[in-house]
Amino acid sequence: MNYIEYINAALQPSHPIGLRAVDLFAGCGGISLGFEAMGIAVDGYEMDPKAASTYNHNLQGHCFTERLTLATPISNGYDIVLGGPPCQPFSVGGHQKGAEDDRNGFPVFINAIRNIQPKLWLFENVRGMLYSNRGYFEHIVAELGELGYRIEYRILNAVNYGVPQNRERLFVVGHRSNFNYPPPLTKTTTVGEAIGDLIDTTIDESKILTPSMDRYVLNYEKASKCVNPRDLHLNKPARTLTCRNIAAPTGDMQRVRLSDGRRRRISIREAARLQSFPDWFTFHGTETQQYYQIGNAVPPILALHLAKSVVQCLTSNEYSNNVLLESPLLSIGAQTMIVFEQ
C-alpha cells in the first residue's frame, strides 16, 4: 500500500469505541480526523465559518461555528478535550506577544478543563511556546496541574509518523494514568511519494513562477544565505508548511520544479497531501482560505498516532477517573513535565 492509498484508507471513520471528545479551536478538523479514525466521537468549536464548514462536510461529528469565550457553555459529557489554542501569540513567525495577545486561547482552554474534568486532555502549539514564552507555559501547566492531572509534554516531528513533512510542534497531555507518546516509525515518506503523480499533471498556469518571480526568489535566497534552492525535493520530506509559505507567492513559498524546468507554487491538493489529508477530504472557502486551513492544521496521520496512544491510556486497567491527584508537585525536565502525586 503506497502513501496515498494509506491516508485514504487509514483516516476513514472507525466503529465507535464509546469515547467522546471535544476539539476546541478545531480549524478544519485535522486532529479530529485522526481521532475519528480511532473510533472516538468528536465535536468541534471553530470561529472561522469556512473552516467549520470544511469540518462539517468531511467529519461525522458536528463543529459549532462560535468564538469561544469564558462564558461559552460546553457540555461536560466529554472524556477527552483536544485543543490547538491560536499559535500566533507564541509563534517565532509572529510577534510573540504570548499571554498579552488578545488571540491567546489558553484561558478558555483551562476553563473548559476545569468545567468538563475530562479523563484526558491534549493541546498542540508551536515550539516557540517553550522559549521566549517559557514562563507563561509553566504557568499554564501549573494551573492545569492543580486540577488533578499528570502532565507531560514533548516536541514531536510529524516526519517521524509518516507525514512527508518536517514539522515540529509541541504536544502537551494531561491524564490520570500512564500515557506513552507514540513511538516514531522507521520509514520516512518523501515528497515524491506524496505528490509525485500531481506535479506534471495538475498545472495551474497562474501558479507558474514568472521570470521576475524567479529573480525575486533568487534574491531572497541570496539574502537568506540559502546554500541550495528551497524547491521541494522529490526524494526528501517537505519543509514545514505554514499559512504564509503556501498561500502566497513569497520568496519562501513552497514550490515544485516541473519536468520542463519551470517552477510553480503547490496546489491545494498537493498541500493537503503533504499535511496527510486524504484525497476524499475537500476544503471550503476561497483558495487562500483553504491554504490557511491546511497550514494551520495538525497533520491527521500524526493525530491518528496520538489517538492510538490516548485510547491505550484510557482503556488500560490502571486507569481510574475517580482518583484526583492531590497537592501536585511540579517537576520540570528537558522533554517532559509531570505532575506527580505527593
GROMACS .gro file of C-alpha atoms in nm:
model
  342
    1MET     CA    1   0.000   0.000   0.000
    2ASN     CA    2   0.150   0.334  -0.102
    3TYR     CA    3   0.122   0.661   0.090
    4ILE     CA    4  -0.185   0.789  -0.095
    5GLU     CA    5  -0.372   0.461  -0.053
    6TYR     CA    6  -0.273   0.456   0.312
    7ILE     CA    7  -0.403   0.802   0.405
    8ASN     CA    8  -0.722   0.747   0.205
    9ALA     CA    9  -0.794   0.424   0.397
   10ALA     CA   10  -0.645   0.486   0.742
   11LEU     CA   11  -0.835   0.809   0.802
   12GLN     CA   12  -1.180   0.670   0.734
   13PRO     CA   13  -1.400   0.686   1.048
   14SER     CA   14  -1.389   0.369   1.257
   15HIS     CA   15  -1.656   0.187   1.455
   16PRO     CA   16  -1.735   0.389   1.773
   17ILE     CA   17  -1.549   0.267   2.081
   18GLY     CA   18  -1.752   0.461   2.337
   19LEU     CA   19  -1.522   0.760   2.395
   20ARG     CA   20  -1.627   1.120   2.327
   21ALA     CA   21  -1.401   1.418   2.261
   22VAL     CA   22  -1.441   1.789   2.202
   23ASP     CA   23  -1.192   1.974   1.982
   24LEU     CA   24  -1.156   2.340   2.082
   25PHE     CA   25  -1.018   2.579   1.818
   26ALA     CA   26  -1.076   2.291   1.576
   27GLY     CA   27  -0.988   2.460   1.248
   28CYS     CA   28  -1.083   2.240   0.953
   29GLY     CA   29  -1.058   1.926   1.168
   30GLY     CA   30  -0.706   1.786   1.128
   31ILE     CA   31  -0.676   1.648   1.480
   32SER     CA   32  -1.045   1.549   1.492
   33LEU     CA   33  -1.000   1.344   1.174
   34GLY     CA   34  -0.725   1.135   1.333
   35PHE     CA   35  -0.931   1.076   1.647
   36GLU     CA   36  -1.244   0.979   1.450
   37ALA     CA   37  -1.032   0.724   1.265
   38MET     CA   38  -0.972   0.558   1.604
   39GLY     CA   39  -1.345   0.535   1.672
   40ILE     CA   40  -1.366   0.837   1.904
   41ALA     CA   41  -1.674   1.057   1.856
   42VAL     CA   42  -1.557   1.418   1.822
   43ASP     CA   43  -1.738   1.752   1.823
   44GLY     CA   44  -1.563   2.078   1.745
   45TYR     CA   45  -1.571   2.453   1.807
   46GLU     CA   46  -1.428   2.690   1.547
   47MET     CA   47  -1.493   3.060   1.493
   48ASP     CA   48  -1.396   3.066   1.121
   49PRO     CA   49  -1.716   2.976   0.932
   50LYS     CA   50  -1.533   2.839   0.627
   51ALA     CA   51  -1.309   2.614   0.837
   52ALA     CA   52  -1.615   2.496   1.032
   53SER     CA   53  -1.792   2.428   0.702
   54THR     CA   54  -1.496   2.215   0.588
   55TYR     CA   55  -1.511   2.026   0.919
   56ASN     CA   56  -1.884   1.958   0.894
   57HIS     CA   57  -1.859   1.845   0.533
   58ASN     CA   58  -1.588   1.586   0.600
   59LEU     CA   59  -1.626   1.462   0.958
   60GLN     CA   60  -1.902   1.273   1.132
   61GLY     CA   61  -1.910   1.497   1.439
   62HIS     CA   62  -2.051   1.850   1.443
   63CYS     CA   63  -1.842   2.165   1.456
   64PHE     CA   64  -2.011   2.466   1.619
   65THR     CA   65  -1.928   2.795   1.449
   66GLU     CA   66  -1.856   3.003   1.755
   67ARG     CA   67  -1.584   3.221   1.902
   68LEU     CA   68  -1.505   3.059   2.235
   69THR     CA   69  -1.511   3.275   2.547
   70LEU     CA   70  -1.504   3.200   2.918
   71ALA     CA   71  -1.885   3.221   2.909
   72THR     CA   72  -1.934   2.968   2.627
   73PRO     CA   73  -2.139   2.673   2.759
   74ILE     CA   74  -1.973   2.343   2.667
   75SER     CA   75  -2.125   2.007   2.759
   76ASN     CA   76  -1.942   1.824   3.036
   77GLY     CA   77  -2.011   1.484   2.882
   78TYR     CA   78  -1.672   1.451   2.712
   79ASP     CA   79  -1.398   1.204   2.802
   80ILE     CA   80  -1.130   1.394   2.612
   81VAL     CA   81  -1.064   1.762   2.546
   82LEU     CA   82  -0.844   1.847   2.247
   83GLY     CA   83  -0.722   2.189   2.150
   84GLY     CA   84  -0.493   2.398   1.941
   85PRO     CA   85  -0.523   2.742   2.103
   86PRO     CA   86  -0.420   3.003   1.843
   87CYS     CA   87  -0.044   2.977   1.797
   88GLN     CA   88   0.026   3.328   1.661
   89PRO     CA   89   0.085   3.469   2.013
   90PHE     CA   90   0.372   3.220   2.057
   91SER     CA   91   0.496   3.162   1.702
   92VAL     CA   92   0.852   3.256   1.607
   93GLY     CA   93   0.698   3.382   1.283
   94GLY     CA   94   0.462   3.615   1.471
   95HIS     CA   95   0.521   3.893   1.721
   96GLN     CA   96   0.533   3.653   2.019
   97LYS     CA   97   0.317   3.866   2.248
   98GLY     CA   98   0.216   3.544   2.423
   99ALA     CA   99  -0.019   3.591   2.717
  100GLU     CA  100  -0.068   3.959   2.627
  101ASP     CA  101  -0.206   3.878   2.281
  102ASP     CA  102  -0.585   3.905   2.256
  103ARG     CA  103  -0.582   3.588   2.044
  104ASN     CA  104  -0.447   3.387   2.337
  105GLY     CA  105  -0.693   3.098   2.380
  106PHE     CA  106  -0.542   2.935   2.687
  107PRO     CA  107  -0.774   3.090   2.948
  108VAL     CA  108  -1.066   2.938   2.755
  109PHE     CA  109  -0.890   2.601   2.728
  110ILE     CA  110  -0.808   2.589   3.100
  111ASN     CA  111  -1.163   2.692   3.190
  112ALA     CA  112  -1.300   2.410   2.974
  113ILE     CA  113  -1.079   2.155   3.153
  114ARG     CA  114  -1.192   2.292   3.489
  115ASN     CA  115  -1.561   2.260   3.395
  116ILE     CA  116  -1.556   1.933   3.200
  117GLN     CA  117  -1.299   1.744   3.410
  118PRO     CA  118  -1.215   1.508   3.122
  119LYS     CA  119  -1.028   1.183   3.165
  120LEU     CA  120  -0.754   1.320   2.940
  121TRP     CA  121  -0.675   1.641   2.758
  122LEU     CA  122  -0.424   1.730   2.488
  123PHE     CA  123  -0.316   2.055   2.330
  124GLU     CA  124  -0.083   2.138   2.043
  125ASN     CA  125   0.116   2.455   1.987
  126VAL     CA  126   0.432   2.586   1.824
  127ARG     CA  127   0.779   2.528   1.968
  128GLY     CA  128   0.810   2.899   2.039
  129MET     CA  129   0.596   2.850   2.346
  130LEU     CA  130   0.895   2.688   2.516
  131TYR     CA  131   1.135   2.973   2.451
  132SER     CA  132   1.051   3.341   2.488
  133ASN     CA  133   0.719   3.244   2.647
  134ARG     CA  134   0.853   2.969   2.874
  135GLY     CA  135   0.732   3.142   3.190
  136TYR     CA  136   0.375   3.157   3.064
  137PHE     CA  137   0.395   2.794   2.951
  138GLU     CA  138   0.494   2.690   3.302
  139HIS     CA  139   0.208   2.900   3.441
  140ILE     CA  140  -0.039   2.715   3.215
  141VAL     CA  141   0.096   2.377   3.320
  142ALA     CA  142   0.079   2.472   3.689
  143GLU     CA  143  -0.286   2.579   3.654
  144LEU     CA  144  -0.380   2.258   3.476
  145GLY     CA  145  -0.182   2.051   3.725
  146GLU     CA  146  -0.385   2.195   4.011
  147LEU     CA  147  -0.692   2.035   3.850
  148GLY     CA  148  -0.553   1.690   3.925
  149TYR     CA  149  -0.362   1.572   3.619
  150ARG     CA  150  -0.025   1.421   3.546
  151ILE     CA  151   0.112   1.642   3.272
  152GLU     CA  152   0.372   1.558   3.011
  153TYR     CA  153   0.498   1.740   2.707
  154ARG     CA  154   0.705   1.652   2.407
  155ILE     CA  155   0.808   1.811   2.080
  156LEU     CA  156   0.706   1.575   1.800
  157ASN     CA  157   0.818   1.595   1.439
  158ALA     CA  158   0.542   1.484   1.203
  159VAL     CA  159   0.801   1.336   0.967
  160ASN     CA  160   0.860   1.059   1.222
  161TYR     CA  161   0.498   0.945   1.194
  162GLY     CA  162   0.455   0.900   0.821
  163VAL     CA  163   0.384   1.263   0.727
  164PRO     CA  164   0.600   1.377   0.431
  165GLN     CA  165   0.697   1.699   0.605
  166ASN     CA  166   0.940   1.817   0.870
  167ARG     CA  167   0.701   1.980   1.116
  168GLU     CA  168   0.794   2.014   1.480
  169ARG     CA  169   0.516   2.101   1.722
  170LEU     CA  170   0.468   2.094   2.098
  171PHE     CA  171   0.216   1.840   2.231
  172VAL     CA  172   0.109   1.856   2.596
  173VAL     CA  173  -0.103   1.582   2.755
  174GLY     CA  174  -0.282   1.573   3.090
  175HIS     CA  175  -0.401   1.236   3.223
  176ARG     CA  176  -0.455   1.029   3.538
  177SER     CA  177  -0.295   0.702   3.436
  178ASN     CA  178   0.004   0.614   3.220
  179PHE     CA  179   0.039   0.786   2.884
  180ASN     CA  180   0.304   0.689   2.631
  181TYR     CA  181   0.375   0.909   2.333
  182PRO     CA  182   0.360   0.717   2.005
  183PRO     CA  183   0.693   0.563   1.904
  184PRO     CA  184   0.849   0.703   1.585
  185LEU     CA  185   0.832   0.500   1.266
  186THR     CA  186   1.139   0.372   1.087
  187LYS     CA  187   1.035   0.477   0.735
  188THR     CA  188   1.026   0.836   0.611
  189THR     CA  189   0.772   0.943   0.348
  190THR     CA  190   0.903   1.169   0.072
  191VAL     CA  191   0.751   1.449  -0.133
  192GLY     CA  192   0.766   1.224  -0.440
  193GLU     CA  193   0.560   0.954  -0.270
  194ALA     CA  194   0.302   1.213  -0.167
  195ILE     CA  195   0.261   1.433  -0.475
  196GLY     CA  196   0.481   1.288  -0.750
  197ASP     CA  197   0.174   1.194  -0.953
  198LEU     CA  198   0.041   1.552  -0.943
  199ILE     CA  199   0.342   1.766  -1.027
  200ASP     CA  200   0.321   1.749  -1.407
  201THR     CA  201  -0.047   1.659  -1.438
  202THR     CA  202  -0.218   1.941  -1.246
  203ILE     CA  203  -0.055   2.253  -1.384
  204ASP     CA  204  -0.231   2.578  -1.299
  205GLU     CA  205  -0.068   2.844  -1.514
  206SER     CA  206  -0.148   3.109  -1.253
  207LYS     CA  207   0.091   2.935  -1.014
  208ILE     CA  208   0.385   2.919  -1.256
  209LEU     CA  209   0.669   3.146  -1.147
  210THR     CA  210   0.731   3.424  -1.397
  211PRO     CA  211   1.089   3.531  -1.480
  212SER     CA  212   1.053   3.827  -1.243
  213MET     CA  213   0.931   3.597  -0.964
  214ASP     CA  214   1.224   3.362  -1.028
  215ARG     CA  215   1.462   3.658  -0.989
  216TYR     CA  216   1.282   3.764  -0.670
  217VAL     CA  217   1.319   3.413  -0.525
  218LEU     CA  218   1.689   3.406  -0.621
  219ASN     CA  219   1.750   3.739  -0.447
  220TYR     CA  220   1.554   3.623  -0.142
  221GLU     CA  221   1.762   3.308  -0.115
  222LYS     CA  222   2.087   3.502  -0.152
  223ALA     CA  223   1.980   3.742   0.123
  224SER     CA  224   1.880   3.444   0.339
  225LYS     CA  225   2.217   3.276   0.267
  226CYS     CA  226   2.049   2.961   0.135
  227VAL     CA  227   2.310   2.711   0.016
  228ASN     CA  228   2.062   2.522  -0.203
  229PRO     CA  229   1.740   2.638  -0.373
  230ARG     CA  230   1.441   2.580  -0.146
  231ASP     CA  231   1.240   2.390  -0.405
  232LEU     CA  232   1.068   2.075  -0.283
  233HIS     CA  233   1.287   1.770  -0.349
  234LEU     CA  234   1.109   1.451  -0.452
  235ASN     CA  235   1.349   1.228  -0.258
  236LYS     CA  236   1.307   1.413   0.072
  237PRO     CA  237   1.026   1.524   0.305
  238ALA     CA  238   0.899   1.879   0.263
  239ARG     CA  239   0.987   2.180   0.472
  240THR     CA  240   0.728   2.286   0.730
  241LEU     CA  241   0.408   2.401   0.562
  242THR     CA  242   0.279   2.731   0.701
  243CYS     CA  243  -0.007   2.956   0.601
  244ARG     CA  244   0.240   3.207   0.467
  245ASN     CA  245   0.456   2.978   0.254
  246ILE     CA  246   0.169   2.800   0.081
  247ALA     CA  247  -0.093   3.077   0.046
  248ALA     CA  248   0.111   3.349  -0.125
  249PRO     CA  249   0.392   3.387  -0.380
  250THR     CA  250   0.659   3.487  -0.130
  251GLY     CA  251   1.033   3.427  -0.150
  252ASP     CA  252   0.989   3.140   0.093
  253MET     CA  253   0.695   2.981  -0.092
  254GLN     CA  254   0.660   2.603  -0.119
  255ARG     CA  255   0.728   2.527  -0.485
  256VAL     CA  256   0.798   2.236  -0.717
  257ARG     CA  257   1.008   2.211  -1.031
  258LEU     CA  258   0.831   2.076  -1.338
  259SER     CA  259   0.990   1.837  -1.585
  260ASP     CA  260   1.032   2.126  -1.833
  261GLY     CA  261   1.237   2.321  -1.577
  262ARG     CA  262   0.971   2.574  -1.482
  263ARG     CA  263   0.872   2.616  -1.119
  264ARG     CA  264   0.532   2.671  -0.962
  265ARG     CA  265   0.362   2.710  -0.627
  266ILE     CA  266   0.200   2.396  -0.488
  267SER     CA  267  -0.172   2.335  -0.535
  268ILE     CA  268  -0.439   2.290  -0.268
  269ARG     CA  269  -0.436   1.912  -0.313
  270GLU     CA  270  -0.057   1.894  -0.302
  271ALA     CA  271  -0.051   2.097   0.019
  272ALA     CA  272  -0.325   1.875   0.163
  273ARG     CA  273  -0.131   1.556   0.084
  274LEU     CA  274   0.186   1.698   0.236
  275GLN     CA  275  -0.020   1.757   0.553
  276SER     CA  276  -0.156   1.396   0.523
  277PHE     CA  277  -0.516   1.491   0.443
  278PRO     CA  278  -0.678   1.215   0.233
  279ASP     CA  279  -0.792   1.288  -0.121
  280TRP     CA  280  -1.158   1.249  -0.022
  281PHE     CA  281  -1.123   1.540   0.223
  282THR     CA  282  -1.236   1.859   0.048
  283PHE     CA  283  -1.195   2.218   0.163
  284HIS     CA  284  -1.443   2.507   0.159
  285GLY     CA  285  -1.385   2.878   0.105
  286THR     CA  286  -1.162   3.080  -0.123
  287GLU     CA  287  -0.830   2.936  -0.233
  288THR     CA  288  -0.647   3.149   0.024
  289GLN     CA  289  -0.886   3.035   0.300
  290GLN     CA  290  -0.827   2.673   0.201
  291TYR     CA  291  -0.449   2.717   0.214
  292TYR     CA  292  -0.482   2.871   0.561
  293GLN     CA  293  -0.696   2.580   0.681
  294ILE     CA  294  -0.429   2.335   0.563
  295GLY     CA  295  -0.137   2.535   0.701
  296ASN     CA  296  -0.297   2.570   1.045
  297ALA     CA  297  -0.395   2.203   1.081
  298VAL     CA  298  -0.245   1.923   1.284
  299PRO     CA  299  -0.148   1.655   1.027
  300PRO     CA  300  -0.427   1.394   1.055
  301ILE     CA  301  -0.188   1.097   1.036
  302LEU     CA  302   0.009   1.234   1.331
  303ALA     CA  303  -0.323   1.286   1.510
  304LEU     CA  304  -0.411   0.921   1.441
  305HIS     CA  305  -0.091   0.804   1.612
  306LEU     CA  306  -0.166   1.028   1.910
  307ALA     CA  307  -0.523   0.896   1.922
  308LYS     CA  308  -0.390   0.540   1.946
  309SER     CA  309  -0.183   0.640   2.249
  310VAL     CA  310  -0.485   0.813   2.404
  311VAL     CA  311  -0.703   0.504   2.359
  312GLN     CA  312  -0.433   0.283   2.511
  313CYS     CA  313  -0.412   0.518   2.809
  314LEU     CA  314  -0.787   0.536   2.869
  315THR     CA  315  -0.856   0.165   2.824
  316SER     CA  316  -0.574   0.040   3.046
  317ASN     CA  317  -0.669  -0.142   3.366
  318GLU     CA  318  -0.467   0.105   3.568
  319TYR     CA  319  -0.691   0.396   3.475
  320SER     CA  320  -0.934   0.535   3.731
  321ASN     CA  321  -1.126   0.852   3.651
  322ASN     CA  322  -1.235   0.886   4.012
  323VAL     CA  323  -0.887   0.946   4.151
  324LEU     CA  324  -0.768   1.306   4.150
  325LEU     CA  325  -0.406   1.388   4.222
  326GLU     CA  326  -0.385   1.593   4.539
  327SER     CA  327  -0.126   1.866   4.609
  328PRO     CA  328   0.069   1.833   4.286
  329LEU     CA  329   0.445   1.872   4.283
  330LEU     CA  330   0.573   2.018   3.958
  331SER     CA  331   0.884   1.861   3.811
  332ILE     CA  332   1.038   2.018   3.503
  333GLY     CA  333   1.263   1.821   3.272
  334ALA     CA  334   1.413   1.874   2.930
  335GLN     CA  335   1.140   1.692   2.743
  336THR     CA  336   0.869   1.611   2.994
  337MET     CA  337   0.687   1.798   3.262
  338ILE     CA  338   0.493   1.577   3.500
  339VAL     CA  339   0.261   1.650   3.787
  340PHE     CA  340   0.331   1.384   4.049
  341GLU     CA  341   0.117   1.271   4.337
  342GLN     CA  342   0.269   1.394   4.661
   0.00000   0.00000   0.00000
